[in-house]
Coordinates of C-alpha atoms and ligand atoms in Angstrom, one line a residue:
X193 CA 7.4 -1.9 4.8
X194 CA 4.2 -3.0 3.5
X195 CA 3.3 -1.9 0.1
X196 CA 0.1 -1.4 -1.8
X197 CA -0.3 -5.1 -2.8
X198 CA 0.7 -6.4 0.6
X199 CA -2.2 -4.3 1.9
X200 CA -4.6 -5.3 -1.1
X201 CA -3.0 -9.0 0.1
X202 CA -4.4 -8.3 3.7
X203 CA -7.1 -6.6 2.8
X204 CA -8.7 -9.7 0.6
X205 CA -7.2 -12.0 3.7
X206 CA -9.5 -10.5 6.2
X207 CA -12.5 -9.3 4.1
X208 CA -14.3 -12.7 4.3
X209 CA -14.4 -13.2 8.5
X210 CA -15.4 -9.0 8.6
X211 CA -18.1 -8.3 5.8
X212 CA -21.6 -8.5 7.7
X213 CA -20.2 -9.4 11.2
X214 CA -21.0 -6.9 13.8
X215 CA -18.6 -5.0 16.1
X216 CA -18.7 -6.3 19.6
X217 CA -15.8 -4.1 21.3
X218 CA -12.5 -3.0 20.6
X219 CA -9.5 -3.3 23.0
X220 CA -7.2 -0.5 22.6
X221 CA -3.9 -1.6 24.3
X222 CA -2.2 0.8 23.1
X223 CA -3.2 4.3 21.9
X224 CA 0.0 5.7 20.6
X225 CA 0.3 5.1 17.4
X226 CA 1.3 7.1 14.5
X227 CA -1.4 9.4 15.5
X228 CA -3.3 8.1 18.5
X229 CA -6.2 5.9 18.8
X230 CA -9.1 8.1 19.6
X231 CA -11.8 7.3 21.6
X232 CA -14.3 8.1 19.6
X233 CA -13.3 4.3 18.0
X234 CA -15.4 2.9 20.7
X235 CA -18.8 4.5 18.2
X236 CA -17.5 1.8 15.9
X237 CA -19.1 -0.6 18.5
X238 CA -22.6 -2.4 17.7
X239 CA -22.0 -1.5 13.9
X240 CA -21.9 -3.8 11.3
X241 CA -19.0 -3.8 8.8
X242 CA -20.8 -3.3 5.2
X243 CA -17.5 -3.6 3.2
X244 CA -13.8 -4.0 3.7
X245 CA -12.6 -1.5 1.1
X246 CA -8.9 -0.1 0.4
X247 CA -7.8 3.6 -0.1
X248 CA -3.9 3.6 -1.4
X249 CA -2.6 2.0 2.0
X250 CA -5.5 2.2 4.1
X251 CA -8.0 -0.2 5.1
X252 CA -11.5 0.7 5.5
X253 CA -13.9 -0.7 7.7
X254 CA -17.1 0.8 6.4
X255 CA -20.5 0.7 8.7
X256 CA -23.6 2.6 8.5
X257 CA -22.2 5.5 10.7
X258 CA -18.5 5.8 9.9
X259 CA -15.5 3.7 8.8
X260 CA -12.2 2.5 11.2
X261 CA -9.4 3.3 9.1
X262 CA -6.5 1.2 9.5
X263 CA -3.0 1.7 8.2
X264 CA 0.1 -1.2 8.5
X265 CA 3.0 1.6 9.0
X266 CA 6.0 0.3 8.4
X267 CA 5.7 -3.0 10.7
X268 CA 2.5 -3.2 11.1
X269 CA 0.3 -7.1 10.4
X270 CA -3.3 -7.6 10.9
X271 CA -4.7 -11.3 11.8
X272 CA -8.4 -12.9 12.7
X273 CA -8.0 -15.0 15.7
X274 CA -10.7 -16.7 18.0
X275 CA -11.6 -14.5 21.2
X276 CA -9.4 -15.5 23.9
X277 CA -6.2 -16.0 21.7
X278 CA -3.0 -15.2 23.7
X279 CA -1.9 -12.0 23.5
X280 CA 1.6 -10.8 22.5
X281 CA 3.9 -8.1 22.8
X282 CA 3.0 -5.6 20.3
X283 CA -0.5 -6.8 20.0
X284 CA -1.8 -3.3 20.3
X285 CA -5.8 -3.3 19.1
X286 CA -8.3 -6.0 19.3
X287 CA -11.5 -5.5 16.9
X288 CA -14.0 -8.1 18.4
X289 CA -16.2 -9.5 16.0
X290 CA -20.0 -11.3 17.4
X291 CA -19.0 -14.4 15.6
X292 CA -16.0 -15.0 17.9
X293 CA -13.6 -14.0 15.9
X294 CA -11.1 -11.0 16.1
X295 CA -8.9 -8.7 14.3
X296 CA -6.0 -7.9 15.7
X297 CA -3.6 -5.6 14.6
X298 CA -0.1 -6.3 15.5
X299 CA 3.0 -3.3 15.2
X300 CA 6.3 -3.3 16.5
X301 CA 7.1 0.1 15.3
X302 CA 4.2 1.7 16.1
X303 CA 3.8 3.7 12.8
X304 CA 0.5 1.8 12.2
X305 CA -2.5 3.7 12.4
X306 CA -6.1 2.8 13.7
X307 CA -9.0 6.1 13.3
X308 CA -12.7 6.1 13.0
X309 CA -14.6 8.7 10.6
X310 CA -17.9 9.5 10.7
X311 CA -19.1 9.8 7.0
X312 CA -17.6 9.3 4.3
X313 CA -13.9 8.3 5.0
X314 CA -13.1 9.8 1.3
X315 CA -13.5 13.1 3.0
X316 CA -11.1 12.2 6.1
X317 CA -7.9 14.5 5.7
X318 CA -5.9 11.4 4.9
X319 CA -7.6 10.2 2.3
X320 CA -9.6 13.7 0.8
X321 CA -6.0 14.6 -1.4
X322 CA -5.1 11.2 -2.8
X323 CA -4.5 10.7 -6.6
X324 CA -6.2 8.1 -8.2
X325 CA -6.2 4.3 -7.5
X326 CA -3.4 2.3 -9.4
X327 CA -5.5 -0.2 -11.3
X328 CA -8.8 1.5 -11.8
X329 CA -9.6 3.0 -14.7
X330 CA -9.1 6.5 -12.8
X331 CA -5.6 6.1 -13.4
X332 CA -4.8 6.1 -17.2
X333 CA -1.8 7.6 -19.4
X334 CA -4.0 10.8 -19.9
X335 CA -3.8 11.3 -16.5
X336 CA -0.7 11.2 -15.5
X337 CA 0.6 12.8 -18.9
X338 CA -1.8 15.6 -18.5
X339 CA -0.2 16.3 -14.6
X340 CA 3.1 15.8 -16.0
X341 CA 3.3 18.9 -18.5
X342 CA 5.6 21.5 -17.2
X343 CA 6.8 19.3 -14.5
X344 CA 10.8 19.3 -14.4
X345 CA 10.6 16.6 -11.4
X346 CA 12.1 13.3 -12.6
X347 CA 9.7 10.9 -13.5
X348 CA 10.6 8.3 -10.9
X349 CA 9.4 10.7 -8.1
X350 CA 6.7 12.1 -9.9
X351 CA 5.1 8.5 -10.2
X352 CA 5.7 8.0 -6.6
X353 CA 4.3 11.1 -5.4
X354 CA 0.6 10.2 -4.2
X355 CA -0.9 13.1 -5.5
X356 CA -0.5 11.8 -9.2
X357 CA -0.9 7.7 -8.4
X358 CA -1.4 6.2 -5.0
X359 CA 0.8 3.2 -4.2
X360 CA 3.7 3.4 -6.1
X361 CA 6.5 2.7 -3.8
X362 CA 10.2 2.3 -4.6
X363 CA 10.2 -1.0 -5.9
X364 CA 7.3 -0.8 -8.5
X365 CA 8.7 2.7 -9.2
X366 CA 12.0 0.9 -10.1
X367 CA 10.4 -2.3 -11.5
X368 CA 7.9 -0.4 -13.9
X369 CA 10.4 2.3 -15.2
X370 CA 12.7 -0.7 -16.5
X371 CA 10.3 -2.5 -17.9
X372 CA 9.4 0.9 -20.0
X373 CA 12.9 1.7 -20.8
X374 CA 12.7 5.1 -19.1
X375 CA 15.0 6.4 -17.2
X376 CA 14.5 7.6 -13.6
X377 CA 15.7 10.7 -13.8
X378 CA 14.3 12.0 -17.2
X379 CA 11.9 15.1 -16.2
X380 CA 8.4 14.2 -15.9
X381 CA 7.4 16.9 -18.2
X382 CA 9.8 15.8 -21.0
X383 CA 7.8 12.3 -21.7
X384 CA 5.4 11.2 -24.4
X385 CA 2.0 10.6 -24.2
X386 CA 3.1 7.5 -25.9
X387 CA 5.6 6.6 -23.1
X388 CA 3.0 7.7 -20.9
X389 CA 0.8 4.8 -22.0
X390 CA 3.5 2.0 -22.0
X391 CA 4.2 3.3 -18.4
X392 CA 0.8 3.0 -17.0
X393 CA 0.4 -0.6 -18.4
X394 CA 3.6 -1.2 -16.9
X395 CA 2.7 0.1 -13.4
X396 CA -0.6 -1.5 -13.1
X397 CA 1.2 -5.0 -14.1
X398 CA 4.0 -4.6 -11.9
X399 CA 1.5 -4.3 -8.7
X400 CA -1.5 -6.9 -10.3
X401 CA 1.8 -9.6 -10.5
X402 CA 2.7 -8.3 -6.5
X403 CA -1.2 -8.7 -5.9
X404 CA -1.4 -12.1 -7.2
X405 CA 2.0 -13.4 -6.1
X406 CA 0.7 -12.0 -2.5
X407 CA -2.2 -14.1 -2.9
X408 CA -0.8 -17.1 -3.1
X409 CA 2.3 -17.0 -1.1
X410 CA 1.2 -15.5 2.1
X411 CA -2.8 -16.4 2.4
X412 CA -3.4 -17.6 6.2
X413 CA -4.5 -14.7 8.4
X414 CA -5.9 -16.8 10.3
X415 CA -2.7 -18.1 12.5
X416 CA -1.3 -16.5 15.3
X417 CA 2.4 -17.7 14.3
X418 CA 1.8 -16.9 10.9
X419 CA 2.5 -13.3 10.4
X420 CA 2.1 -12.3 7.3
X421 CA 5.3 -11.9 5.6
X422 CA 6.0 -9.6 2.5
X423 CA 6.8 -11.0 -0.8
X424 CA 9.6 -11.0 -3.1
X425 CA 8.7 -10.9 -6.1
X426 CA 11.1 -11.7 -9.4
X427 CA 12.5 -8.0 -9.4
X428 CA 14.7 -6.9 -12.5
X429 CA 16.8 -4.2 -11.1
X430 CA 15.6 -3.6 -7.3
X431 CA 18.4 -4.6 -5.4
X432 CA 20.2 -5.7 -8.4
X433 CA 22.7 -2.8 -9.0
X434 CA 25.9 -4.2 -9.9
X435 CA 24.5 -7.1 -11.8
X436 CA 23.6 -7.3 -15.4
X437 CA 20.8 -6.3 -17.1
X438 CA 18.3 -9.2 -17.8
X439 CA 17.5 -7.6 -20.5
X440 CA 21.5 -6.7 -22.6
X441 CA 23.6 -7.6 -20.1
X442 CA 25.2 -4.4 -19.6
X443 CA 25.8 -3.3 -16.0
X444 CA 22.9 -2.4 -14.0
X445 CA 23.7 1.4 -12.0
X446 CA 22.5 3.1 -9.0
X447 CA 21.8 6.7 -7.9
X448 CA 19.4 8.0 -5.0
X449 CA 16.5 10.4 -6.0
X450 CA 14.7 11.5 -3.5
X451 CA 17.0 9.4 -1.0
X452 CA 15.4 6.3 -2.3
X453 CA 18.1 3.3 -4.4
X454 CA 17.0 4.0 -7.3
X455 CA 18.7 0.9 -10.0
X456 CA 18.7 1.1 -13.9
X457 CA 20.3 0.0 -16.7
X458 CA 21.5 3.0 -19.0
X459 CA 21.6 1.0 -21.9
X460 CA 17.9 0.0 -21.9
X461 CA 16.3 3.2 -20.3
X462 CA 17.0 6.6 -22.1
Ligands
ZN244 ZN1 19.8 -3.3 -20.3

């Protein structure tokens, strides 16, 4: 499933063929999608894109009028092809660009998205309840250490609930508590502000490293073989349970919170 930094990935991919061009059409082959296409998308036409922006996992396409908002799903891929490239199965929207170039969104699943919003898309149900943006300076260990008091939810779930941080999937939950020595399933309430601090550097690292990995490891959007893949980074304990800590050696465990594999090393994080 893409993550935040494989949509950041896309989202600096495509940016340079959108910004400034000017919507020509767009070929909806297939409405249903997570929530279906609406026609209303078809206002997005004549407008020029101002700015390719990113909201947690969405993608904004930002004109004078309103924004397309664009979200992967769980399969989803997007790609700028000339006009006239072939199309494939699963090929389900077509943004046509007036300098001959398209974006085309590509999902199996079919849990992708693909709305337009007049206005300000901040204000769009989706995006209007979202916590604060990973590595701006809206997210800091104030913050979340100011949300967390009271809170008896462990802190792995608590930093991967949207409403305190956007983005912080599984991974990056796992990745970042390790790297912090805390453990999952201490309650989010029962952490320093000190801690606090260590885990926001920890969690804006974990997804600049994903970022920049991204960047270099999966930068053609502009093939239509070369899906864009998602990238592993040099995880610590994701998918490592059973193994030894990189850090004493001791045994690395797993439990599921919140149904998720959830890996640690009890030695390291108390
Ligand atoms: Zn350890």
């Amino acid at each position: 499933m893409p993550e935040l930094p494989e949509v950041e990935v896309s989202r600096q991919g495509i940016a340079p063929f959108l910004t400034g061009a000017t919507i020509k059409q767009v070929i909806v082959r297939e409405p249903r999608m997570r929530w279906p296409v609406p026609d209303s998308i078809q206002e997005a036409c004549a407008q020029v894109i101002e700015r390719v922006e990113r909201r947690a996992k969405y993608i904004l396409l930002r004109t004078q009028v309103g924004s397309i908002i664009l979200h992967l799903g769980m399969s989803g891929n997007l790609r700028v092809l000339p006009v006239g490239s072939e199309v494939q199965k699963h090929d389900h929207i077509d943004i046509v660009l007036n300098s001959g170039q398209l974006l085309r969104l590509h999902d199996p699943r079919r849990f992708g998205a693909c709305l337009w919003v007049k206005g300000e898309p901040e204000l769009h149900p989706l995006l209007a309840k979202l916590g604060p943006e990973p590595l701006t300076t809206d997210f800091s260990d104030e913050t979340l250490f100011e949300r967390s008091r009271g809170r008896k939810t462990a802190v792995k779930q608590f930093i991967m609930d949207n409403a305190n941080v956007v983005g912080v999937g599984n991974i990056y939950a796992n990745e970042s508590l390790f790297r912090s020595g805390i453990h999952p399933k201490r309650a989010a309430g029962n952490i320093s502000k000190a801690r606090y601090q260590i885990l926001t550097e920890h969690i804006k690292t974990v997804l600049a490293e994903a970022i920049t990995q991204g960047g270099t490891t999966l930068k053609d959007f502009t093939k239509a073989d070369g899906k864009p893949g998602y990238f592993v980074q040099q995880l610590a304990v994701y998918g490592r349970a059973g193994l030894p800590c990189t850090h004493c050696g001791n045994t690395l465990q797993e439990i599921r919170l919140g149904q998720r594999s959830t890996v640690f090393c009890a030695q390291c994080q108390r």
